[in-house]
Coordinates of N, CA, C and O in Angstrom, one line a residue:
X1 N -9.9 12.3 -13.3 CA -9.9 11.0 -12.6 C -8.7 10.1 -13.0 O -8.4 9.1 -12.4
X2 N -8.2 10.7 -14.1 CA -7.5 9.4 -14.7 C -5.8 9.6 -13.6 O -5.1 8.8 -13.0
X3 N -5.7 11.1 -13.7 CA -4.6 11.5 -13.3 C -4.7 11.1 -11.8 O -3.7 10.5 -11.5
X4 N -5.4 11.2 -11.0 CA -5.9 10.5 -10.0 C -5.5 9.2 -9.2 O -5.0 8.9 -8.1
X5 N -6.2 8.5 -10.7 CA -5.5 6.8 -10.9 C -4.0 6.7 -10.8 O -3.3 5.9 -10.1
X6 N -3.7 7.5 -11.8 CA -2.1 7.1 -12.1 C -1.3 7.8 -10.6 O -0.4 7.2 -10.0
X7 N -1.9 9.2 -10.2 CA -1.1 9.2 -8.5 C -1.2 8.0 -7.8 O -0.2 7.7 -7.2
X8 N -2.5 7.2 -7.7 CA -2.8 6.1 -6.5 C -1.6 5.3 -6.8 O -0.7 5.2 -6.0
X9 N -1.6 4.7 -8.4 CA -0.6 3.4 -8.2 C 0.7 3.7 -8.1 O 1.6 3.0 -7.8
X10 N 0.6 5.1 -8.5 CA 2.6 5.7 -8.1 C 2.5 5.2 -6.5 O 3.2 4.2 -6.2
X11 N 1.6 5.8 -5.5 CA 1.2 5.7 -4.0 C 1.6 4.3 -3.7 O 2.2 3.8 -2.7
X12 N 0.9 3.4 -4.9 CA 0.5 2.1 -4.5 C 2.1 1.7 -4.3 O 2.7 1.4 -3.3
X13 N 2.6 1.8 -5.5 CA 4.3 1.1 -5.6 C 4.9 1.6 -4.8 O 5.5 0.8 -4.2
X14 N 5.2 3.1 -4.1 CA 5.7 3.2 -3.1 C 5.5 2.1 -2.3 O 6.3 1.1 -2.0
X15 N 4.4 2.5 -1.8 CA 4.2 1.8 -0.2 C 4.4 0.3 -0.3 O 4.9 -0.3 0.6
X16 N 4.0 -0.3 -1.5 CA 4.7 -1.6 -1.5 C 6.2 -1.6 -1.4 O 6.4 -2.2 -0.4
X17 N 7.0 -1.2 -1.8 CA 8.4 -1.0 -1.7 C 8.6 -0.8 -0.1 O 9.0 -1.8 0.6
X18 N 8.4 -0.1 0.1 CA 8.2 -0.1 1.6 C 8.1 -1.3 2.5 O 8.9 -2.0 3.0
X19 N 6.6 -1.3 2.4 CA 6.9 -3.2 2.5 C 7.7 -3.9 2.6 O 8.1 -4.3 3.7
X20 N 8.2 -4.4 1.3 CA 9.2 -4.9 0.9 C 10.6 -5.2 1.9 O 11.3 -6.1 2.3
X21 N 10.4 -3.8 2.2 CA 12.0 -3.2 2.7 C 11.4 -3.7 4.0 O 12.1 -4.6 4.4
X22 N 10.3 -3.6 5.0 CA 10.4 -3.5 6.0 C 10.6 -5.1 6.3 O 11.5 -5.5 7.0
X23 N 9.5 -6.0 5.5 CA 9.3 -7.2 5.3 C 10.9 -8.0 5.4 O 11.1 -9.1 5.8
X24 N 11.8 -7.1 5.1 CA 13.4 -7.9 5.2 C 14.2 -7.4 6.3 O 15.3 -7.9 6.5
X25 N 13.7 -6.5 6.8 CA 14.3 -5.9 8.4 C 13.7 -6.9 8.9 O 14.4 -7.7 9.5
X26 N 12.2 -7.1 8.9 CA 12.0 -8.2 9.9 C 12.3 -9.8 9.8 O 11.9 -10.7 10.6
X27 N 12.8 -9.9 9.0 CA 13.2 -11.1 8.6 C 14.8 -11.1 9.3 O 15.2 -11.8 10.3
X28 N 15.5 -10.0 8.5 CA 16.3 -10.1 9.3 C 16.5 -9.9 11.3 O 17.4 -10.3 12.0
X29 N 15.5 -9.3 11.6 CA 15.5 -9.4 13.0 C 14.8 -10.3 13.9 O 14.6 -10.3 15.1
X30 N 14.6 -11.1 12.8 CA 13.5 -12.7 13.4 C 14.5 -13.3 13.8 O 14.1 -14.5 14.0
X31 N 15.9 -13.3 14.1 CA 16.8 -14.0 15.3 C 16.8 -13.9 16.4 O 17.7 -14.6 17.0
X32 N 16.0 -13.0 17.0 CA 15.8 -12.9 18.5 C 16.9 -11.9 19.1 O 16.5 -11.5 20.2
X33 N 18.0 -11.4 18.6 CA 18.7 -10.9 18.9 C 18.1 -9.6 19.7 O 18.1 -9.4 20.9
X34 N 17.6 -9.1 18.9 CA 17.4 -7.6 19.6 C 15.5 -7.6 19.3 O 14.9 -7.2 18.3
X35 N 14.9 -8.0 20.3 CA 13.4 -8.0 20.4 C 13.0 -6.6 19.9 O 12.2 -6.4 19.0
X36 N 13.7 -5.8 20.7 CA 12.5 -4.0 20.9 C 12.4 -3.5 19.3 O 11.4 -3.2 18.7
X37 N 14.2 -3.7 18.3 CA 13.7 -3.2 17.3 C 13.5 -4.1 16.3 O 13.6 -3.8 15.1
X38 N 13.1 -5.4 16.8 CA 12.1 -6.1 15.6 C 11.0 -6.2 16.0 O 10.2 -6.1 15.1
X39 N 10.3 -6.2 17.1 CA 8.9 -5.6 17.4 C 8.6 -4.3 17.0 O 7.5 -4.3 16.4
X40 N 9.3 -3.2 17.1 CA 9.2 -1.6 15.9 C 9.1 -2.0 14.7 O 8.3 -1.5 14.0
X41 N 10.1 -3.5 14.0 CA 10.2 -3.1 12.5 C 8.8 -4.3 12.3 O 8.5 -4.5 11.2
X42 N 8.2 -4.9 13.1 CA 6.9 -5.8 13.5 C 5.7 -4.6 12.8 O 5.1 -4.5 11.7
X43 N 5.9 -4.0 13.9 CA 4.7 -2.7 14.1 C 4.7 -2.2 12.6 O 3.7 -2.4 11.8
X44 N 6.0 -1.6 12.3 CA 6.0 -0.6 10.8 C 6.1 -1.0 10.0 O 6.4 -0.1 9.2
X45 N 5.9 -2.9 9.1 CA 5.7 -3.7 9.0 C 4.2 -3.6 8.5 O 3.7 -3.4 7.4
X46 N 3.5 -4.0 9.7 CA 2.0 -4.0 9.8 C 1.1 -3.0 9.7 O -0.1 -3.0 9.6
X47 N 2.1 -1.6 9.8 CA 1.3 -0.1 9.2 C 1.5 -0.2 8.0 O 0.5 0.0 7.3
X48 N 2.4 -0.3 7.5 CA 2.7 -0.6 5.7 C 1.8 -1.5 5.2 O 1.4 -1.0 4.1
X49 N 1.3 -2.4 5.4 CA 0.4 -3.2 4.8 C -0.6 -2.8 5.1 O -1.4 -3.1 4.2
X50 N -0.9 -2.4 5.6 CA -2.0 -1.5 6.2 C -2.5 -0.8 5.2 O -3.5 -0.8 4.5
X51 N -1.3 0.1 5.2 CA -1.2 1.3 3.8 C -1.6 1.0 3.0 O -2.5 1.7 2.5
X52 N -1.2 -0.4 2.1 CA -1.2 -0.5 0.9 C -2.5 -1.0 0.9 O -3.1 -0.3 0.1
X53 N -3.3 -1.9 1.6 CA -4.3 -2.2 1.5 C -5.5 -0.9 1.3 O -6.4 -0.8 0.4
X54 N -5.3 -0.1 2.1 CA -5.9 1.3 2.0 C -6.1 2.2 0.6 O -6.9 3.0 0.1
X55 N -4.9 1.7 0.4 CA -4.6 2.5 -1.1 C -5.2 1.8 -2.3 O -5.6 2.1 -3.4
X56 N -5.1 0.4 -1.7 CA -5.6 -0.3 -3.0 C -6.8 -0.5 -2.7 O -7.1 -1.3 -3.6
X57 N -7.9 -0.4 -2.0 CA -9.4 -0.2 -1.5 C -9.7 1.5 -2.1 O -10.9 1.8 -2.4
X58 N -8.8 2.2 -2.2 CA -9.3 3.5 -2.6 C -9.3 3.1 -4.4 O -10.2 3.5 -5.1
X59 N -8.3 2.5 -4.9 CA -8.0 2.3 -6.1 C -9.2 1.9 -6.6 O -9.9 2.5 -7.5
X60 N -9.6 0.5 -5.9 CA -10.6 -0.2 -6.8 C -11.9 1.3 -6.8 O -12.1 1.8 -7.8
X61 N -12.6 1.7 -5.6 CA -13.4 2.9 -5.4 C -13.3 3.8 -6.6 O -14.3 4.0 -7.3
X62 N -12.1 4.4 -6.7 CA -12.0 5.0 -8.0 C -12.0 4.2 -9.7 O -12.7 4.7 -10.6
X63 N -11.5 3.2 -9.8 CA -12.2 2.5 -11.0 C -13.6 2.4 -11.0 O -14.2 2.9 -12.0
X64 N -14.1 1.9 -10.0 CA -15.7 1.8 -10.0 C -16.0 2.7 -10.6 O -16.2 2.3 -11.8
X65 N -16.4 4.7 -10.2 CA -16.7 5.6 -10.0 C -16.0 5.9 -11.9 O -16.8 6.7 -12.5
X66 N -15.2 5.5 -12.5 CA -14.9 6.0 -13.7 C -15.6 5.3 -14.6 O -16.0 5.8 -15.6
X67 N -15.8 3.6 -14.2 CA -16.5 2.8 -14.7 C -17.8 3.5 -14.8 O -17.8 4.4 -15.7
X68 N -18.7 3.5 -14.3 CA -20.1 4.3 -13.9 C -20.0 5.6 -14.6 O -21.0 5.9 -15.1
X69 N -18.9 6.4 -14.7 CA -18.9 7.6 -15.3 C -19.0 7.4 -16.4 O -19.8 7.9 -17.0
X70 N -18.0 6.5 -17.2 CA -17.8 5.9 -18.6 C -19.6 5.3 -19.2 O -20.5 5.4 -20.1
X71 N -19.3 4.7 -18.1 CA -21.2 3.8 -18.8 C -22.2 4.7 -18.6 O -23.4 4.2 -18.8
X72 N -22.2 6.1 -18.0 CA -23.5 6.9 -18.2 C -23.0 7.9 -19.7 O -23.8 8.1 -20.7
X73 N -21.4 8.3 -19.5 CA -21.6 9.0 -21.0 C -21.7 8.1 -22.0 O -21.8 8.7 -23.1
X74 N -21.7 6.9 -22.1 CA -22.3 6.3 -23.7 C -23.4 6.2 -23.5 O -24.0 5.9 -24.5
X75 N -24.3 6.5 -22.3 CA -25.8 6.5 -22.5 C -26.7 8.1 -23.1 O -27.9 8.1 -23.3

């Protein structure tokens, strides 16, 4: 499980980085110049947060599940 954990937050930092990066395409395309591909970097943007949100809802799920596992073996 632990190994598990440590894939998710590798997962997690990606996809934040990602973020990140897209979060500044759209910033940079928030001048109006070219609508079509700042509505794309809009969209992929808002799939990325998406992502990470996902990943970090699976994270907490797996803490839970180790927590519970940990407090039945000291019982």
């Amino acid at each position: 499980m632990d190994h598990i954990l440590e894939q998710l937050y590798g997962n997690l930092n990606q996809a934040k980085a990602t973020v990140n990066e897209c979060a500044r395409a759209v910033a940079d395309l928030s001048n109006g110049k070219d609508q079509e591909t700042h509505l794309e970097k809009l969209i992929e943007y808002n799939y990325q947060k998406g992502l990470v949100t996902g990943i970090e809802d699976t994270i907490h799920e797996v803490e839970k599940m180790l927590s519970a596992t940990r407090s039945l073996k000291a019982v």
